[in-house]
Amino acid sequence: MSVIPWIFTLSWQLAPFASDIRRAPLPMALALALLAVCVAQCVVSNRNVRPSYAAYHGTAAFPRRRMMAPLALLLVALGLLAALAAVDGVGPPGLLMMAMNVPLALVMTQVLLVPVRTFLLQSLALVALTTGVLAAAGVRGGVLAGVVPATLFGCVLVLISFRPSAWSLSVMWQAEEARDVQARLAVAEERLRFGRDMHDVLGRNLAVIALKSELAMELARRGRPEAVDQMVEVQRIARSSQQEVRDVVRGYREADLSTELAGATGVLRAAGIECTVEGDSGADLTAPVQAALGWVVREAATNVLRHGDPRRCTIRLTAAADEVVLDVENDGAPMAPAASDSGSEEHGSGGNSSDGSGTGGSGTGLPGLRERLGSLDGSLDAGTAGDGLFRLTARIPRTPGTARTPHTETRTALLEERR
């Protein structure tokens, strides 16, 4: 919107210099002075655009002192235009074009501060003021009659130029604000759900543990052997609660492939990245395989957003008879060393994430994903694919062998030492 006043000035104020300004010292001096005032109007209009938009959107009040400069420039411009008309220094076409430009700074500031109806009434008042001043300067007949539609046209043109633009910006801002609010609400709802689940699981058990502990304490003070039985029951409830908490957390952190694909597509497209999902849907895959691939999709989408400058991302799922392959490829990856097994990739879809995607593993990001896939006899490869592309590939057998927990080998070695 800051370009609009300059376009109006170049169109309406410079054009009369070509043929309508009389080539004499006084008319040229008055015309140049009027041009300088119009340039000042453009500067003032640009300074007032941001606070005017803030007032239109309702985020801040418009400082009334900022109206002093547009009013002063309006009066100076009217005086110079009247003087130019009084010395017969400009022809009728040039006079009408200059009359359209005279109230520029004032109307561009006021158009976003008042309702449309009020603005139109104020525009009629400006038309009456401009017409009266030029009539006092000696303008008569058809030229004076033409000042009315010319000045009104300038005001209406400002209205239809500024108001829709401000409305569009306001709608986009509100949409962005709504997305932020929706995201915060989703986080709050998830926290409430998790807190409710934890309360349901632990609330009753902790109350029973407290009650039985008090009972065991009283029995122990009296030397009753039943105190041991009560503490055994407390131990059993505590272990049961521990397992229930693990089940809640496992379900809370479980990743569903179809949900993660839809979520990744939505997030990437919202960030301006063209995201396409190709291949199989994965609906017929087993739950462990879907969960592992869901974590891969989540990690890849996170790092596409965090690293490089991607414009396109392709997620491809291929389910063969004996193996499932998930490829995530994006452009805009910065040049970096080749991927390594330690999970040092930090760009494109292979960047490390701080979200702790490894459950039961020692690392986060790609190291955690490798541990997840390794427990299903799968593998993870990540690296550049040429032409600024980065590719992450996850492979899992369609029917994995015996699942291995992340530290199975370590525990086995310890057991052997004990034997």
Tab-separated table of C-alpha atoms in Angstrom:
chain	number	residue	atom	x	y	z
A	1	MET	CA	0.000	0.000	0.000
A	2	SER	CA	2.961	2.340	0.430
A	3	VAL	CA	3.428	2.442	-3.360
A	4	ILE	CA	-0.083	3.737	-4.092
A	5	PRO	CA	0.473	7.430	-3.156
A	6	TRP	CA	3.553	7.618	-5.352
A	7	ILE	CA	1.629	6.159	-8.284
A	8	PHE	CA	-1.110	8.754	-7.825
A	9	THR	CA	1.404	11.608	-7.601
A	10	LEU	CA	3.296	10.522	-10.710
A	11	SER	CA	0.028	10.113	-12.623
A	12	TRP	CA	-1.801	13.267	-11.561
A	13	GLN	CA	0.876	15.774	-10.586
A	14	LEU	CA	3.650	15.293	-13.123
A	15	ALA	CA	1.447	14.895	-16.194
A	16	PRO	CA	0.362	18.601	-16.312
A	17	PHE	CA	4.000	19.670	-16.635
A	18	ALA	CA	4.051	18.223	-20.145
A	19	SER	CA	1.544	20.639	-21.690
A	20	ASP	CA	-0.815	22.282	-19.197
A	21	ILE	CA	1.559	24.430	-17.117
A	22	ARG	CA	2.131	27.847	-18.654
A	23	ARG	CA	5.806	28.401	-19.393
A	24	ALA	CA	6.335	31.445	-17.213
A	25	PRO	CA	8.406	31.925	-14.039
A	26	LEU	CA	5.527	32.368	-11.593
A	27	PRO	CA	3.335	29.473	-12.822
A	28	MET	CA	6.346	27.153	-12.983
A	29	ALA	CA	7.415	28.133	-9.456
A	30	LEU	CA	3.919	27.539	-8.097
A	31	ALA	CA	3.647	24.203	-9.921
A	32	LEU	CA	7.023	23.026	-8.609
A	33	ALA	CA	6.078	24.087	-5.086
A	34	LEU	CA	2.822	22.152	-5.407
A	35	LEU	CA	4.776	19.123	-6.639
A	36	ALA	CA	7.061	19.346	-3.589
A	37	VAL	CA	4.022	19.462	-1.305
A	38	CYS	CA	2.601	16.380	-3.030
A	39	VAL	CA	5.888	14.534	-2.500
A	40	ALA	CA	5.675	15.470	1.179
A	41	GLN	CA	2.126	14.104	1.169
A	42	CYS	CA	3.432	10.774	-0.116
A	43	VAL	CA	6.020	10.626	2.668
A	44	VAL	CA	3.412	11.449	5.322
A	45	SER	CA	0.987	8.904	3.863
A	46	ASN	CA	3.604	6.160	4.025
A	47	ARG	CA	4.408	7.038	7.641
A	48	ASN	CA	0.730	6.811	8.546
A	49	VAL	CA	-0.021	3.538	6.740
A	50	ARG	CA	1.188	1.226	9.514
A	51	PRO	CA	-0.564	2.979	12.439
A	52	SER	CA	-3.696	3.371	10.285
A	53	TYR	CA	-3.732	-0.348	9.560
A	54	ALA	CA	-3.159	-1.127	13.254
A	55	ALA	CA	-6.152	1.055	14.125
A	56	TYR	CA	-8.243	-0.580	11.377
A	57	HIS	CA	-7.414	-4.015	12.738
A	58	GLY	CA	-8.031	-2.885	16.312
A	59	THR	CA	-4.595	-3.676	17.714
A	60	ALA	CA	-3.640	-0.061	18.524
A	61	ALA	CA	-5.182	3.398	18.601
A	62	PHE	CA	-4.183	5.877	15.922
A	63	PRO	CA	-2.251	8.846	17.394
A	64	ARG	CA	-4.392	11.890	16.666
A	65	ARG	CA	-1.321	14.117	16.448
A	66	ARG	CA	-0.443	12.353	13.194
A	67	MET	CA	-3.459	14.055	11.588
A	68	MET	CA	-1.843	17.491	11.918
A	69	ALA	CA	0.640	17.000	9.078
A	70	PRO	CA	-1.949	15.765	6.510
A	71	LEU	CA	-4.274	18.661	7.381
A	72	ALA	CA	-1.474	21.207	7.063
A	73	LEU	CA	-0.327	19.768	3.727
A	74	LEU	CA	-3.926	19.820	2.469
A	75	LEU	CA	-4.278	23.524	3.234
A	76	VAL	CA	-0.899	24.360	1.673
A	77	ALA	CA	-1.700	22.322	-1.454
A	78	LEU	CA	-5.099	24.009	-1.805
A	79	GLY	CA	-3.486	27.438	-1.456
A	80	LEU	CA	-0.859	26.705	-4.108
A	81	LEU	CA	-3.450	25.241	-6.487
A	82	ALA	CA	-5.684	28.291	-6.020
A	83	ALA	CA	-2.739	30.610	-6.656
A	84	LEU	CA	-1.815	28.674	-9.791
A	85	ALA	CA	-5.407	28.946	-11.023
A	86	ALA	CA	-5.591	32.653	-10.134
A	87	VAL	CA	-2.604	33.516	-12.361
A	88	ASP	CA	-4.032	31.343	-15.116
A	89	GLY	CA	-0.930	29.170	-14.906
A	90	VAL	CA	-2.509	25.821	-15.710
A	91	GLY	CA	-4.975	24.607	-18.293
A	92	PRO	CA	-8.314	22.969	-17.398
A	93	PRO	CA	-7.147	19.329	-17.787
A	94	GLY	CA	-4.082	19.927	-15.634
A	95	LEU	CA	-6.132	21.765	-13.021
A	96	LEU	CA	-8.544	18.859	-12.689
A	97	MET	CA	-5.719	16.318	-12.363
A	98	MET	CA	-4.011	18.405	-9.696
A	99	ALA	CA	-7.310	18.810	-7.844
A	100	MET	CA	-7.578	15.018	-7.590
A	101	ASN	CA	-4.151	14.872	-5.944
A	102	VAL	CA	-4.606	17.720	-3.440
A	103	PRO	CA	-6.331	15.779	-0.576
A	104	LEU	CA	-4.040	12.760	-1.017
A	105	ALA	CA	-2.339	12.584	2.402
A	106	LEU	CA	-5.507	13.277	4.360
A	107	VAL	CA	-7.775	10.767	2.623
A	108	MET	CA	-5.131	8.016	2.611
A	109	THR	CA	-4.767	8.403	6.360
A	110	GLN	CA	-8.470	8.757	7.072
A	111	VAL	CA	-9.729	5.943	4.841
A	112	LEU	CA	-8.763	3.218	7.343
A	113	LEU	CA	-9.779	5.131	10.466
A	114	VAL	CA	-13.491	5.689	9.876
A	115	PRO	CA	-16.394	3.654	8.451
A	116	VAL	CA	-17.000	3.826	4.704
A	117	ARG	CA	-20.131	5.947	5.128
A	118	THR	CA	-18.266	8.480	7.264
A	119	PHE	CA	-15.389	8.543	4.792
A	120	LEU	CA	-17.744	9.298	1.900
A	121	LEU	CA	-19.321	12.160	3.858
A	122	GLN	CA	-15.872	13.534	4.651
A	123	SER	CA	-14.954	13.207	0.967
A	124	LEU	CA	-17.983	15.314	0.024
A	125	ALA	CA	-16.818	17.932	2.517
A	126	LEU	CA	-13.363	17.937	0.905
A	127	VAL	CA	-14.969	18.286	-2.521
A	128	ALA	CA	-16.952	21.271	-1.294
A	129	LEU	CA	-13.832	22.843	0.242
A	130	THR	CA	-11.754	22.353	-2.910
A	131	THR	CA	-14.524	23.689	-5.140
A	132	GLY	CA	-15.032	26.746	-2.923
A	133	VAL	CA	-11.327	27.608	-2.818
A	134	LEU	CA	-10.966	27.322	-6.601
A	135	ALA	CA	-14.132	29.358	-7.130
A	136	ALA	CA	-12.629	32.068	-4.944
A	137	ALA	CA	-9.514	31.921	-7.129
A	138	GLY	CA	-11.578	32.745	-10.210
A	139	VAL	CA	-12.298	29.336	-11.696
A	140	ARG	CA	-15.662	29.386	-13.419
A	141	GLY	CA	-17.956	27.461	-15.742
A	142	GLY	CA	-17.379	23.918	-16.817
A	143	VAL	CA	-13.918	23.761	-15.280
A	144	LEU	CA	-15.312	24.527	-11.827
A	145	ALA	CA	-18.103	22.004	-12.371
A	146	GLY	CA	-15.507	19.401	-13.342
A	147	VAL	CA	-13.645	19.893	-10.061
A	148	VAL	CA	-16.492	18.182	-8.185
A	149	PRO	CA	-16.376	14.772	-9.932
A	150	ALA	CA	-12.585	14.915	-10.300
A	151	THR	CA	-11.945	15.440	-6.584
A	152	LEU	CA	-14.628	12.934	-5.614
A	153	PHE	CA	-13.129	10.410	-8.034
A	154	GLY	CA	-9.740	10.769	-6.338
A	155	CYS	CA	-11.256	10.106	-2.914
A	156	VAL	CA	-13.247	7.094	-4.123
A	157	LEU	CA	-10.182	5.692	-5.899
A	158	VAL	CA	-8.256	5.837	-2.635
A	159	LEU	CA	-11.172	4.090	-0.925
A	160	ILE	CA	-11.316	1.167	-3.361
A	161	SER	CA	-7.513	0.874	-3.367
A	162	PHE	CA	-6.827	0.915	0.362
A	163	ARG	CA	-9.885	-0.631	1.986
A	164	PRO	CA	-9.837	-4.026	0.166
A	165	SER	CA	-6.075	-4.323	0.674
A	166	ALA	CA	-6.409	-3.637	4.389
A	167	TRP	CA	-9.305	-6.086	4.621
A	168	SER	CA	-7.281	-8.820	2.895
A	169	LEU	CA	-4.325	-8.264	5.225
A	170	SER	CA	-6.676	-8.333	8.197
A	171	VAL	CA	-8.204	-11.638	7.081
A	172	MET	CA	-4.762	-13.208	6.632
A	173	TRP	CA	-3.651	-11.949	10.045
A	174	GLN	CA	-6.778	-13.324	11.696
A	175	ALA	CA	-6.302	-16.674	9.939
A	176	GLU	CA	-2.724	-16.851	11.198
A	177	GLU	CA	-3.864	-15.909	14.686
A	178	ALA	CA	-6.579	-18.578	14.522
A	179	ARG	CA	-4.000	-21.223	13.565
A	180	ASP	CA	-1.851	-20.235	16.531
A	181	VAL	CA	-4.840	-20.391	18.869
A	182	GLN	CA	-5.842	-23.770	17.443
A	183	ALA	CA	-2.340	-25.123	17.976
A	184	ARG	CA	-2.270	-23.875	21.572
A	185	LEU	CA	-5.699	-25.384	22.226
A	186	ALA	CA	-4.575	-28.718	20.793
A	187	VAL	CA	-1.553	-28.733	23.096
A	188	ALA	CA	-3.711	-27.783	26.082
A	189	GLU	CA	-6.258	-30.497	25.284
A	190	GLU	CA	-3.518	-33.096	24.950
A	191	ARG	CA	-2.054	-32.060	28.290
A	192	LEU	CA	-5.463	-32.352	29.909
A	193	ARG	CA	-6.009	-35.770	28.348
A	194	PHE	CA	-2.638	-37.038	29.488
A	195	GLY	CA	-3.165	-35.604	32.974
A	196	ARG	CA	-6.592	-37.243	33.156
A	197	ASP	CA	-5.180	-40.597	32.098
A	198	MET	CA	-2.385	-40.372	34.643
A	199	HIS	CA	-4.856	-39.426	37.371
A	200	ASP	CA	-7.144	-42.320	36.486
A	201	VAL	CA	-4.242	-44.756	36.571
A	202	LEU	CA	-2.383	-43.518	39.650
A	203	GLY	CA	-5.084	-41.862	41.741
A	204	ARG	CA	-6.750	-44.977	43.121
A	205	ASN	CA	-3.530	-46.981	43.395
A	206	LEU	CA	-1.708	-44.260	45.316
A	207	ALA	CA	-4.642	-43.927	47.701
A	208	VAL	CA	-4.586	-47.696	48.322
A	209	ILE	CA	-0.802	-47.642	48.802
A	210	ALA	CA	-1.085	-44.827	51.347
A	211	LEU	CA	-3.858	-46.630	53.231
A	212	LYS	CA	-2.081	-49.994	53.322
A	213	SER	CA	1.207	-48.351	54.327
A	214	GLU	CA	-0.497	-46.719	57.306
A	215	LEU	CA	-2.098	-50.037	58.206
A	216	ALA	CA	1.242	-51.840	57.953
A	217	MET	CA	2.869	-49.191	60.154
A	218	GLU	CA	0.233	-49.629	62.863
A	219	LEU	CA	0.509	-53.414	62.691
A	220	ALA	CA	4.295	-53.203	62.915
A	221	ARG	CA	4.073	-51.036	66.030
A	222	ARG	CA	1.912	-53.695	67.645
A	223	GLY	CA	4.263	-56.447	66.571
A	224	ARG	CA	1.666	-58.131	64.377
A	225	PRO	CA	2.961	-60.415	61.579
A	226	GLU	CA	0.223	-59.167	59.234
A	227	ALA	CA	2.349	-56.044	58.663
A	228	VAL	CA	4.563	-58.050	56.307
A	229	ASP	CA	1.556	-59.150	54.274
A	230	GLN	CA	0.379	-55.547	53.942
A	231	MET	CA	3.795	-54.385	52.713
A	232	VAL	CA	3.885	-57.240	50.208
A	233	GLU	CA	0.528	-56.003	48.921
A	234	VAL	CA	1.889	-52.446	48.761
A	235	GLN	CA	4.816	-53.714	46.709
A	236	ARG	CA	2.493	-55.559	44.342
A	237	ILE	CA	0.294	-52.477	43.823
A	238	ALA	CA	3.360	-50.290	43.248
A	239	ARG	CA	4.696	-52.638	40.574
A	240	SER	CA	1.269	-52.841	38.974
A	241	SER	CA	1.061	-49.042	38.935
A	242	GLN	CA	4.481	-48.843	37.333
A	243	GLN	CA	3.366	-51.116	34.521
A	244	GLU	CA	0.126	-49.169	34.055
A	245	VAL	CA	2.063	-45.908	33.777
A	246	ARG	CA	4.302	-47.486	31.142
A	247	ASP	CA	1.240	-48.588	29.206
A	248	VAL	CA	-0.227	-45.071	29.340
A	249	VAL	CA	3.010	-43.457	28.185
A	250	ARG	CA	3.473	-46.039	25.443
A	251	GLY	CA	-0.026	-45.388	24.134
A	252	TYR	CA	0.466	-41.634	24.465
A	253	ARG	CA	3.629	-41.679	22.390
A	254	GLU	CA	2.469	-44.240	19.837
A	255	ALA	CA	2.610	-42.990	16.245
A	256	ASP	CA	-0.004	-44.030	13.686
A	257	LEU	CA	1.207	-44.089	10.073
A	258	SER	CA	-1.926	-42.716	8.392
A	259	THR	CA	-2.275	-39.989	11.022
A	260	GLU	CA	1.379	-39.006	10.705
A	261	LEU	CA	1.168	-38.902	6.888
A	262	ALA	CA	-1.869	-36.621	7.019
A	263	GLY	CA	-0.292	-34.463	9.716
A	264	ALA	CA	3.021	-34.125	7.869
A	265	THR	CA	1.238	-33.196	4.637
A	266	GLY	CA	-0.839	-30.539	6.374
A	267	VAL	CA	2.087	-29.025	8.273
A	268	LEU	CA	4.392	-28.876	5.254
A	269	ARG	CA	1.724	-27.388	2.996
A	270	ALA	CA	0.902	-24.795	5.650
A	271	ALA	CA	4.588	-23.836	5.608
A	272	GLY	CA	4.444	-23.272	1.838
A	273	ILE	CA	6.136	-26.563	0.913
A	274	GLU	CA	4.560	-28.649	-1.841
A	275	CYS	CA	4.111	-32.071	-0.240
A	276	THR	CA	2.901	-35.172	-2.070
A	277	VAL	CA	2.326	-38.688	-0.733
A	278	GLU	CA	2.799	-41.513	-3.226
A	279	GLY	CA	2.584	-45.295	-3.209
A	280	ASP	CA	0.719	-47.586	-0.834
A	281	SER	CA	-1.425	-46.455	2.069
A	282	GLY	CA	0.126	-48.918	4.523
A	283	ALA	CA	-3.259	-49.827	5.980
A	284	ASP	CA	-2.505	-53.566	5.787
A	285	LEU	CA	0.801	-53.328	7.667
A	286	THR	CA	1.150	-54.668	11.182
A	287	ALA	CA	0.808	-52.245	14.091
A	288	PRO	CA	4.532	-52.283	15.065
A	289	VAL	CA	5.601	-51.563	11.481
A	290	GLN	CA	3.054	-48.754	11.125
A	291	ALA	CA	4.169	-47.235	14.425
A	292	ALA	CA	7.855	-47.302	13.450
A	293	LEU	CA	7.181	-45.768	10.022
A	294	GLY	CA	4.933	-43.175	11.655
A	295	TRP	CA	7.865	-42.030	13.771
A	296	VAL	CA	10.031	-41.825	10.647
A	297	VAL	CA	7.446	-39.600	8.923
A	298	ARG	CA	7.164	-37.370	11.989
A	299	GLU	CA	10.936	-36.974	12.335
A	300	ALA	CA	11.416	-36.358	8.611
A	301	ALA	CA	8.685	-33.702	8.434
A	302	THR	CA	10.101	-31.940	11.478
A	303	ASN	CA	13.549	-31.721	9.958
A	304	VAL	CA	12.316	-30.661	6.527
A	305	LEU	CA	10.910	-27.605	8.295
A	306	ARG	CA	13.998	-27.020	10.422
A	307	HIS	CA	16.789	-27.334	7.878
A	308	GLY	CA	17.527	-25.987	4.419
A	309	ASP	CA	15.120	-24.037	2.237
A	310	PRO	CA	12.781	-26.693	0.806
A	311	ARG	CA	10.097	-26.021	-1.773
A	312	ARG	CA	9.033	-29.602	-2.458
A	313	CYS	CA	8.815	-32.792	-0.412
A	314	THR	CA	7.787	-36.260	-1.607
A	315	ILE	CA	6.836	-39.090	0.746
A	316	ARG	CA	6.745	-42.480	-0.979
A	317	LEU	CA	5.666	-45.752	0.670
A	318	THR	CA	6.356	-49.026	-1.134
A	319	ALA	CA	5.034	-52.224	0.430
A	320	ALA	CA	6.544	-55.263	-1.288
A	321	ALA	CA	5.913	-58.892	-0.417
A	322	ASP	CA	8.865	-59.134	1.960
A	323	GLU	CA	9.852	-55.532	2.711
A	324	VAL	CA	8.347	-52.085	3.322
A	325	VAL	CA	10.318	-49.058	2.111
A	326	LEU	CA	9.568	-45.457	3.083
A	327	ASP	CA	11.351	-42.674	1.167
A	328	VAL	CA	11.185	-38.998	2.163
A	329	GLU	CA	12.860	-36.710	-0.354
A	330	ASN	CA	13.064	-32.914	-0.290
A	331	ASP	CA	14.898	-30.237	-2.225
A	332	GLY	CA	16.668	-27.161	-0.882
A	333	ALA	CA	19.093	-29.189	1.242
A	334	PRO	CA	22.353	-27.343	2.037
A	335	MET	CA	25.634	-28.923	1.085
A	336	ALA	CA	26.862	-31.081	3.959
A	337	PRO	CA	29.083	-34.113	4.542
A	338	ALA	CA	27.661	-37.476	3.641
A	339	ALA	CA	25.399	-39.195	6.124
A	340	SER	CA	26.977	-41.448	8.688
A	341	ASP	CA	25.775	-44.175	10.952
A	342	SER	CA	26.120	-41.964	14.003
A	343	GLY	CA	23.191	-39.888	12.953
A	344	SER	CA	25.132	-36.695	12.270
A	345	GLU	CA	22.933	-35.532	9.426
A	346	GLU	CA	21.664	-32.047	10.179
A	347	HIS	CA	19.887	-30.907	7.088
A	348	GLY	CA	16.878	-31.707	4.972
A	349	SER	CA	14.753	-34.542	6.163
A	350	GLY	CA	17.639	-36.105	7.932
A	351	GLY	CA	18.417	-33.483	10.538
A	352	ASN	CA	18.529	-34.371	14.181
A	353	SER	CA	15.561	-33.410	16.182
A	354	SER	CA	15.318	-32.468	19.780
A	355	ASP	CA	11.946	-34.000	20.274
A	356	GLY	CA	13.308	-37.195	21.648
A	357	SER	CA	11.993	-39.566	19.116
A	358	GLY	CA	13.987	-42.443	20.451
A	359	THR	CA	12.135	-44.414	23.029
A	360	GLY	CA	14.326	-46.594	25.074
A	361	GLY	CA	17.334	-45.518	23.018
A	362	SER	CA	20.274	-43.424	23.986
A	363	GLY	CA	19.761	-40.700	21.445
A	364	THR	CA	17.185	-38.560	19.746
A	365	GLY	CA	16.373	-37.861	16.119
A	366	LEU	CA	18.024	-40.242	13.667
A	367	PRO	CA	19.850	-42.325	16.304
A	368	GLY	CA	16.524	-42.927	18.043
A	369	LEU	CA	14.887	-43.851	14.740
A	370	ARG	CA	17.669	-46.327	13.978
A	371	GLU	CA	17.074	-48.008	17.320
A	372	ARG	CA	13.329	-48.182	16.673
A	373	LEU	CA	13.826	-49.679	13.227
A	374	GLY	CA	16.591	-51.953	14.469
A	375	SER	CA	14.210	-53.522	16.973
A	376	LEU	CA	12.156	-54.624	13.936
A	377	ASP	CA	15.194	-55.771	11.901
A	378	GLY	CA	14.939	-52.557	9.862
A	379	SER	CA	17.450	-49.942	8.743
A	380	LEU	CA	17.640	-46.203	8.107
A	381	ASP	CA	19.715	-44.408	5.468
A	382	ALA	CA	19.935	-40.641	5.030
A	383	GLY	CA	22.047	-38.449	2.791
A	384	THR	CA	22.211	-36.148	-0.199
A	385	ALA	CA	20.898	-37.400	-3.517
A	386	GLY	CA	22.408	-34.770	-5.815
A	387	ASP	CA	20.965	-31.540	-7.251
A	388	GLY	CA	20.248	-30.168	-3.796
A	389	LEU	CA	18.074	-33.153	-2.853
A	390	PHE	CA	18.096	-34.956	0.475
A	391	ARG	CA	16.655	-38.433	0.860
A	392	LEU	CA	15.779	-40.442	3.948
A	393	THR	CA	15.012	-44.135	3.414
A	394	ALA	CA	13.602	-46.513	6.015
A	395	ARG	CA	13.412	-50.264	5.353
A	396	ILE	CA	11.530	-52.760	7.507
A	397	PRO	CA	10.810	-56.446	6.815
A	398	ARG	CA	7.117	-56.983	6.295
A	399	THR	CA	7.169	-59.760	8.921
A	400	PRO	CA	9.957	-58.791	11.339
A	401	GLY	CA	11.696	-61.448	13.387
A	402	THR	CA	11.756	-61.515	17.132
A	403	ALA	CA	11.647	-57.937	18.276
A	404	ARG	CA	14.783	-56.803	20.062
A	405	THR	CA	14.656	-54.112	22.711
A	406	PRO	CA	17.363	-51.441	22.429
A	407	HIS	CA	19.648	-52.931	25.079
A	408	THR	CA	19.010	-56.648	24.626
A	409	GLU	CA	22.644	-57.445	23.810
A	410	THR	CA	23.923	-55.578	26.859
A	411	ARG	CA	21.522	-57.366	29.183
A	412	THR	CA	22.438	-60.725	27.645
A	413	ALA	CA	26.127	-60.072	28.253
A	414	LEU	CA	25.462	-59.183	31.891
A	415	LEU	CA	23.487	-62.386	32.397
A	416	GLU	CA	26.337	-64.411	30.905
A	417	GLU	CA	28.803	-62.779	33.307
A	418	ARG	CA	26.580	-63.608	36.281
A	419	ARG	CA	26.444	-67.245	35.210
